[in-house]
Amino acid sequence: MKILILGASGLVGKALIKELSPDHDVYGTFNQTELELTANHQIQWEINDSEKILNWIDRICPDIIVSCLRGDFTVQFEAHARIVEKVKSTSTRFLFCSTTNVFDGDVTRHHAETDPPIAESDYGQFKIKCEELIKNELGMRGVILRLPMVWGKQSPRLKEIKNKIENGQEIEAYDNIYLNHAIDTGIASQVRQIIANDLKGIFHLATTDIDSQYAFVWKLVKGLSPEGKVKSLTLENYDNYNFGLLINRTDLESGFYYDNETLLDQLVK
């Protein structure tokens, strides 16, 4: 199966390459950092050069496209629109990495896959616009992957915490923000299963348990070093800021999802 990963040099993109390459013919785009792929399987791409990626799609004829793109929202949307139009008449499946922020317009509760998105932030509104484009144009061939805060052994946020611990600095976290998390390798494994089983629809690729940011960060810091210091903050004007992704799908194999403890074990070992 030919798989094209857009934005493959990022945290999730790198994990996807590692997970999918043993069994599939994987191609990827990058902006500055080259990929762990052969030269003829990677393309340096400026996202505003739509013709270049469209020519590559013609050349590759991918069975799957996974978008992990970042950058200017307007340019990103235009690129996605051109790519979706290109594959609309083919059998290509399009997996789009979205975000918890599609629900940041209502933090009175957590949200499930079937809840209509409502966003206040520009980022959330942009992701909703992309979701609608993909679902409307590609139907069941468009798959939405909503991601919460993503961690990884090489993630910048983990490196920042480790540096603060090393320098004796406090790590701050909010005690009234409730959310779940994801790890790059976990996302990659889930995407592999979605592709292999031709799964469709919207997926909340987050840990199964929702906890306060402070509780999660405290466990992470103490797992890294008993000497680590965590300072509890409270987000003003909110009793509880609910930013979790609920998981209501019942059609997935056991082991598809994982919990915070599993994620933390991977980060601290």
Tab-separated table of C-alpha atoms in Angstrom:
chain	number	residue	atom	x	y	z
A	1	MET	CA	0.000	0.000	0.000
A	2	LYS	CA	1.349	3.451	-0.912
A	3	ILE	CA	1.065	6.003	1.906
A	4	LEU	CA	1.915	9.694	1.615
A	5	ILE	CA	2.482	11.577	4.878
A	6	LEU	CA	2.181	15.359	4.637
A	7	GLY	CA	4.285	17.084	7.295
A	8	ALA	CA	6.291	13.942	7.997
A	9	SER	CA	9.164	15.713	9.774
A	10	GLY	CA	7.038	16.585	12.823
A	11	LEU	CA	6.600	14.528	15.983
A	12	VAL	CA	3.604	12.512	14.750
A	13	GLY	CA	4.902	12.289	11.178
A	14	LYS	CA	8.188	10.715	12.272
A	15	ALA	CA	6.328	8.169	14.400
A	16	LEU	CA	4.095	7.316	11.435
A	17	ILE	CA	7.109	6.696	9.200
A	18	LYS	CA	8.623	4.328	11.766
A	19	GLU	CA	5.327	2.493	12.327
A	20	LEU	CA	4.196	2.170	8.714
A	21	SER	CA	7.431	1.719	6.738
A	22	PRO	CA	8.003	-1.977	7.550
A	23	ASP	CA	4.738	-3.002	5.874
A	24	HIS	CA	3.972	-0.243	3.383
A	25	ASP	CA	5.524	1.915	0.671
A	26	VAL	CA	5.796	5.190	2.597
A	27	TYR	CA	6.463	8.643	1.162
A	28	GLY	CA	6.729	11.900	3.110
A	29	THR	CA	7.062	15.654	2.798
A	30	PHE	CA	9.351	17.874	4.833
A	31	ASN	CA	10.212	21.545	4.952
A	32	GLN	CA	13.726	21.669	6.441
A	33	THR	CA	14.598	18.426	8.240
A	34	GLU	CA	15.117	15.449	5.929
A	35	LEU	CA	13.319	12.206	6.699
A	36	GLU	CA	14.476	8.672	7.449
A	37	LEU	CA	13.341	7.600	4.005
A	38	THR	CA	15.191	6.993	0.754
A	39	ALA	CA	15.742	10.082	-1.395
A	40	ASN	CA	13.061	9.118	-3.924
A	41	HIS	CA	10.479	8.698	-1.145
A	42	GLN	CA	10.752	12.157	0.366
A	43	ILE	CA	10.008	15.598	-0.996
A	44	GLN	CA	11.050	18.988	0.273
A	45	TRP	CA	7.855	20.983	-0.007
A	46	GLU	CA	6.913	24.574	0.638
A	47	ILE	CA	3.244	24.322	1.517
A	48	ASN	CA	2.251	27.247	-0.719
A	49	ASP	CA	3.587	25.380	-3.782
A	50	SER	CA	0.470	23.306	-4.429
A	51	GLU	CA	1.512	22.288	-7.936
A	52	LYS	CA	4.568	20.468	-6.608
A	53	ILE	CA	2.593	18.223	-4.257
A	54	LEU	CA	-0.147	17.654	-6.853
A	55	ASN	CA	2.494	16.452	-9.318
A	56	TRP	CA	3.836	14.111	-6.672
A	57	ILE	CA	0.378	12.712	-6.032
A	58	ASP	CA	0.071	12.057	-9.779
A	59	ARG	CA	3.400	10.264	-9.693
A	60	ILE	CA	2.786	8.212	-6.550
A	61	CYS	CA	-0.962	7.505	-6.811
A	62	PRO	CA	-1.177	7.012	-3.032
A	63	ASP	CA	-3.743	4.683	-1.513
A	64	ILE	CA	-3.619	6.724	1.701
A	65	ILE	CA	-2.738	10.341	2.466
A	66	VAL	CA	-2.184	11.340	6.098
A	67	SER	CA	-2.021	15.074	6.796
A	68	CYS	CA	0.034	16.251	9.794
A	69	LEU	CA	0.627	19.674	8.269
A	70	ARG	CA	1.345	22.808	10.274
A	71	GLY	CA	1.704	26.454	9.300
A	72	ASP	CA	-0.355	29.448	8.239
A	73	PHE	CA	-4.051	28.571	8.416
A	74	THR	CA	-5.065	30.164	5.113
A	75	VAL	CA	-2.200	28.559	3.194
A	76	GLN	CA	-2.870	25.203	4.874
A	77	PHE	CA	-6.554	25.280	3.973
A	78	GLU	CA	-5.819	26.153	0.365
A	79	ALA	CA	-3.307	23.295	0.143
A	80	HIS	CA	-5.790	20.841	1.639
A	81	ALA	CA	-8.520	22.039	-0.721
A	82	ARG	CA	-6.282	21.499	-3.773
A	83	ILE	CA	-5.214	18.038	-2.587
A	84	VAL	CA	-8.765	16.966	-1.738
A	85	GLU	CA	-9.952	18.117	-5.159
A	86	LYS	CA	-7.096	16.150	-6.738
A	87	VAL	CA	-8.016	12.851	-5.054
A	88	LYS	CA	-11.790	13.346	-5.100
A	89	SER	CA	-12.260	11.194	-8.193
A	90	THR	CA	-9.855	8.474	-7.013
A	91	SER	CA	-10.101	5.774	-4.327
A	92	THR	CA	-7.506	7.486	-2.114
A	93	ARG	CA	-8.373	7.685	1.585
A	94	PHE	CA	-7.496	10.913	3.378
A	95	LEU	CA	-6.667	10.919	7.117
A	96	PHE	CA	-6.623	14.387	8.648
A	97	CYS	CA	-5.054	15.246	12.009
A	98	SER	CA	-7.436	17.599	13.797
A	99	THR	CA	-7.495	18.784	17.415
A	100	THR	CA	-9.344	19.051	20.722
A	101	ASN	CA	-9.598	22.760	19.942
A	102	VAL	CA	-12.587	22.154	17.672
A	103	PHE	CA	-14.500	22.126	20.989
A	104	ASP	CA	-12.837	25.095	22.713
A	105	GLY	CA	-16.007	27.159	22.329
A	106	ASP	CA	-17.711	25.067	25.010
A	107	VAL	CA	-15.572	24.006	27.981
A	108	THR	CA	-18.502	23.323	30.288
A	109	ARG	CA	-18.186	19.628	29.416
A	110	HIS	CA	-16.015	17.120	27.607
A	111	HIS	CA	-16.960	16.137	24.054
A	112	ALA	CA	-17.514	12.870	22.183
A	113	GLU	CA	-16.946	12.008	18.521
A	114	THR	CA	-20.607	12.640	17.694
A	115	ASP	CA	-20.785	16.108	19.250
A	116	PRO	CA	-20.960	19.022	16.789
A	117	PRO	CA	-17.747	21.076	16.941
A	118	ILE	CA	-17.901	24.588	18.377
A	119	ALA	CA	-14.706	26.628	18.485
A	120	GLU	CA	-13.794	30.046	19.782
A	121	SER	CA	-10.102	30.095	18.831
A	122	ASP	CA	-8.834	30.776	15.310
A	123	TYR	CA	-7.022	27.430	15.464
A	124	GLY	CA	-10.169	25.512	16.365
A	125	GLN	CA	-12.220	27.274	13.704
A	126	PHE	CA	-9.577	26.523	11.082
A	127	LYS	CA	-9.563	22.826	11.967
A	128	ILE	CA	-13.382	22.693	11.806
A	129	LYS	CA	-13.232	24.226	8.341
A	130	CYS	CA	-10.767	21.543	7.237
A	131	GLU	CA	-12.859	18.763	8.788
A	132	GLU	CA	-15.945	19.959	6.924
A	133	LEU	CA	-14.035	20.214	3.638
A	134	ILE	CA	-12.758	16.654	3.923
A	135	LYS	CA	-16.073	15.121	5.029
A	136	ASN	CA	-18.137	17.003	2.438
A	137	GLU	CA	-15.836	16.310	-0.498
A	138	LEU	CA	-14.609	12.792	0.276
A	139	GLY	CA	-17.440	11.300	2.307
A	140	MET	CA	-16.437	8.068	4.017
A	141	ARG	CA	-12.969	8.219	2.441
A	142	GLY	CA	-12.233	11.212	4.683
A	143	VAL	CA	-11.176	10.188	8.201
A	144	ILE	CA	-10.843	12.702	11.049
A	145	LEU	CA	-8.247	12.111	13.776
A	146	ARG	CA	-8.758	14.483	16.706
A	147	LEU	CA	-5.668	14.811	18.873
A	148	PRO	CA	-5.212	16.296	22.355
A	149	MET	CA	-1.836	17.417	23.731
A	150	VAL	CA	0.722	15.096	22.093
A	151	TRP	CA	3.790	13.826	23.944
A	152	GLY	CA	6.785	11.794	22.853
A	153	LYS	CA	10.256	10.862	24.064
A	154	GLN	CA	11.600	13.599	21.779
A	155	SER	CA	8.745	16.069	22.185
A	156	PRO	CA	9.696	19.698	22.957
A	157	ARG	CA	7.343	19.827	25.960
A	158	LEU	CA	9.019	16.802	27.579
A	159	LYS	CA	12.479	18.252	26.930
A	160	GLU	CA	11.374	21.524	28.523
A	161	ILE	CA	10.191	19.722	31.656
A	162	LYS	CA	13.425	17.738	31.890
A	163	ASN	CA	15.475	20.943	31.563
A	164	LYS	CA	13.493	22.626	34.329
A	165	ILE	CA	13.970	19.639	36.624
A	166	GLU	CA	17.701	19.662	35.903
A	167	ASN	CA	17.913	23.376	36.675
A	168	GLY	CA	15.827	23.129	39.845
A	169	GLN	CA	12.969	25.147	38.374
A	170	GLU	CA	9.292	24.651	39.151
A	171	ILE	CA	6.994	23.244	36.497
A	172	GLU	CA	3.622	24.996	36.517
A	173	ALA	CA	0.320	23.243	35.784
A	174	TYR	CA	-3.349	24.078	36.260
A	175	ASP	CA	-5.452	22.218	38.811
A	176	ASN	CA	-8.804	23.096	37.194
A	177	ILE	CA	-8.031	22.270	33.549
A	178	TYR	CA	-9.200	18.715	32.840
A	179	LEU	CA	-7.934	16.974	29.729
A	180	ASN	CA	-6.480	13.816	28.276
A	181	HIS	CA	-3.284	13.247	26.315
A	182	ALA	CA	-1.669	11.223	23.525
A	183	ILE	CA	1.789	9.909	22.679
A	184	ASP	CA	3.293	9.924	19.191
A	185	THR	CA	3.895	6.174	19.104
A	186	GLY	CA	0.353	5.488	20.297
A	187	ILE	CA	-1.117	7.649	17.542
A	188	ALA	CA	1.036	5.880	14.953
A	189	SER	CA	-0.156	2.460	16.146
A	190	GLN	CA	-3.779	3.600	16.022
A	191	VAL	CA	-3.361	4.999	12.500
A	192	ARG	CA	-1.856	1.674	11.391
A	193	GLN	CA	-4.946	-0.134	12.707
A	194	ILE	CA	-7.317	2.372	11.067
A	195	ILE	CA	-5.604	1.828	7.724
A	196	ALA	CA	-5.361	-1.960	8.039
A	197	ASN	CA	-9.023	-2.381	8.988
A	198	ASP	CA	-10.379	0.316	6.645
A	199	LEU	CA	-12.011	2.080	9.593
A	200	LYS	CA	-14.109	5.155	8.899
A	201	GLY	CA	-15.420	8.283	10.583
A	202	ILE	CA	-14.116	10.391	13.452
A	203	PHE	CA	-11.595	9.132	15.988
A	204	HIS	CA	-10.594	10.718	19.294
A	205	LEU	CA	-7.017	9.484	19.603
A	206	ALA	CA	-6.592	10.313	23.279
A	207	THR	CA	-6.007	8.470	26.520
A	208	THR	CA	-9.112	6.855	27.982
A	209	ASP	CA	-8.883	8.741	31.289
A	210	ILE	CA	-9.288	12.463	31.884
A	211	ASP	CA	-7.444	14.136	34.760
A	212	SER	CA	-6.393	17.609	35.820
A	213	GLN	CA	-3.329	18.992	34.109
A	214	TYR	CA	-1.677	19.337	37.515
A	215	ALA	CA	-2.280	15.682	38.450
A	216	PHE	CA	-0.852	14.464	35.137
A	217	VAL	CA	2.195	16.732	35.215
A	218	TRP	CA	2.873	15.890	38.890
A	219	LYS	CA	2.964	12.160	38.072
A	220	LEU	CA	5.199	12.805	35.062
A	221	VAL	CA	7.651	15.000	36.979
A	222	LYS	CA	7.874	12.629	39.944
A	223	GLY	CA	8.365	9.727	37.546
A	224	LEU	CA	11.296	11.549	35.980
A	225	SER	CA	12.818	12.709	39.277
A	226	PRO	CA	11.652	12.612	42.918
A	227	GLU	CA	13.333	16.020	43.265
A	228	GLY	CA	11.162	17.634	40.594
A	229	LYS	CA	8.944	20.504	41.747
A	230	VAL	CA	5.433	21.171	40.441
A	231	LYS	CA	3.500	24.354	41.207
A	232	SER	CA	-0.305	24.268	41.146
A	233	LEU	CA	-2.080	27.105	39.349
A	234	THR	CA	-5.791	27.817	38.984
A	235	LEU	CA	-7.225	29.165	35.743
A	236	GLU	CA	-9.217	32.257	36.625
A	237	ASN	CA	-12.918	32.671	35.811
A	238	TYR	CA	-13.514	28.919	35.562
A	239	ASP	CA	-14.598	26.345	38.122
A	240	ASN	CA	-13.579	23.551	35.776
A	241	TYR	CA	-12.151	24.030	32.284
A	242	ASN	CA	-13.213	20.797	30.561
A	243	PHE	CA	-10.983	20.083	27.577
A	244	GLY	CA	-11.156	16.316	27.284
A	245	LEU	CA	-11.998	14.114	24.319
A	246	LEU	CA	-14.583	11.476	25.204
A	247	ILE	CA	-14.319	8.107	23.463
A	248	ASN	CA	-17.696	6.575	22.665
A	249	ARG	CA	-16.864	4.332	19.712
A	250	THR	CA	-17.580	0.671	20.358
A	251	ASP	CA	-16.406	-0.805	17.049
A	252	LEU	CA	-12.685	-0.946	17.827
A	253	GLU	CA	-10.485	-3.852	18.850
A	254	SER	CA	-9.333	-4.160	22.445
A	255	GLY	CA	-5.941	-2.527	22.831
A	256	PHE	CA	-6.717	0.255	20.375
A	257	TYR	CA	-6.792	2.800	23.210
A	258	TYR	CA	-4.495	3.265	26.214
A	259	ASP	CA	-4.593	5.174	29.490
A	260	ASN	CA	-2.482	7.894	31.118
A	261	GLU	CA	-0.511	5.373	33.157
A	262	THR	CA	0.602	3.572	30.006
A	263	LEU	CA	1.575	6.869	28.408
A	264	LEU	CA	3.520	8.023	31.464
A	265	ASP	CA	5.379	4.702	31.684
A	266	GLN	CA	6.638	5.244	28.141
A	267	LEU	CA	7.767	8.797	28.855
A	268	VAL	CA	9.696	8.108	32.058
A	269	LYS	CA	11.462	4.848	31.219
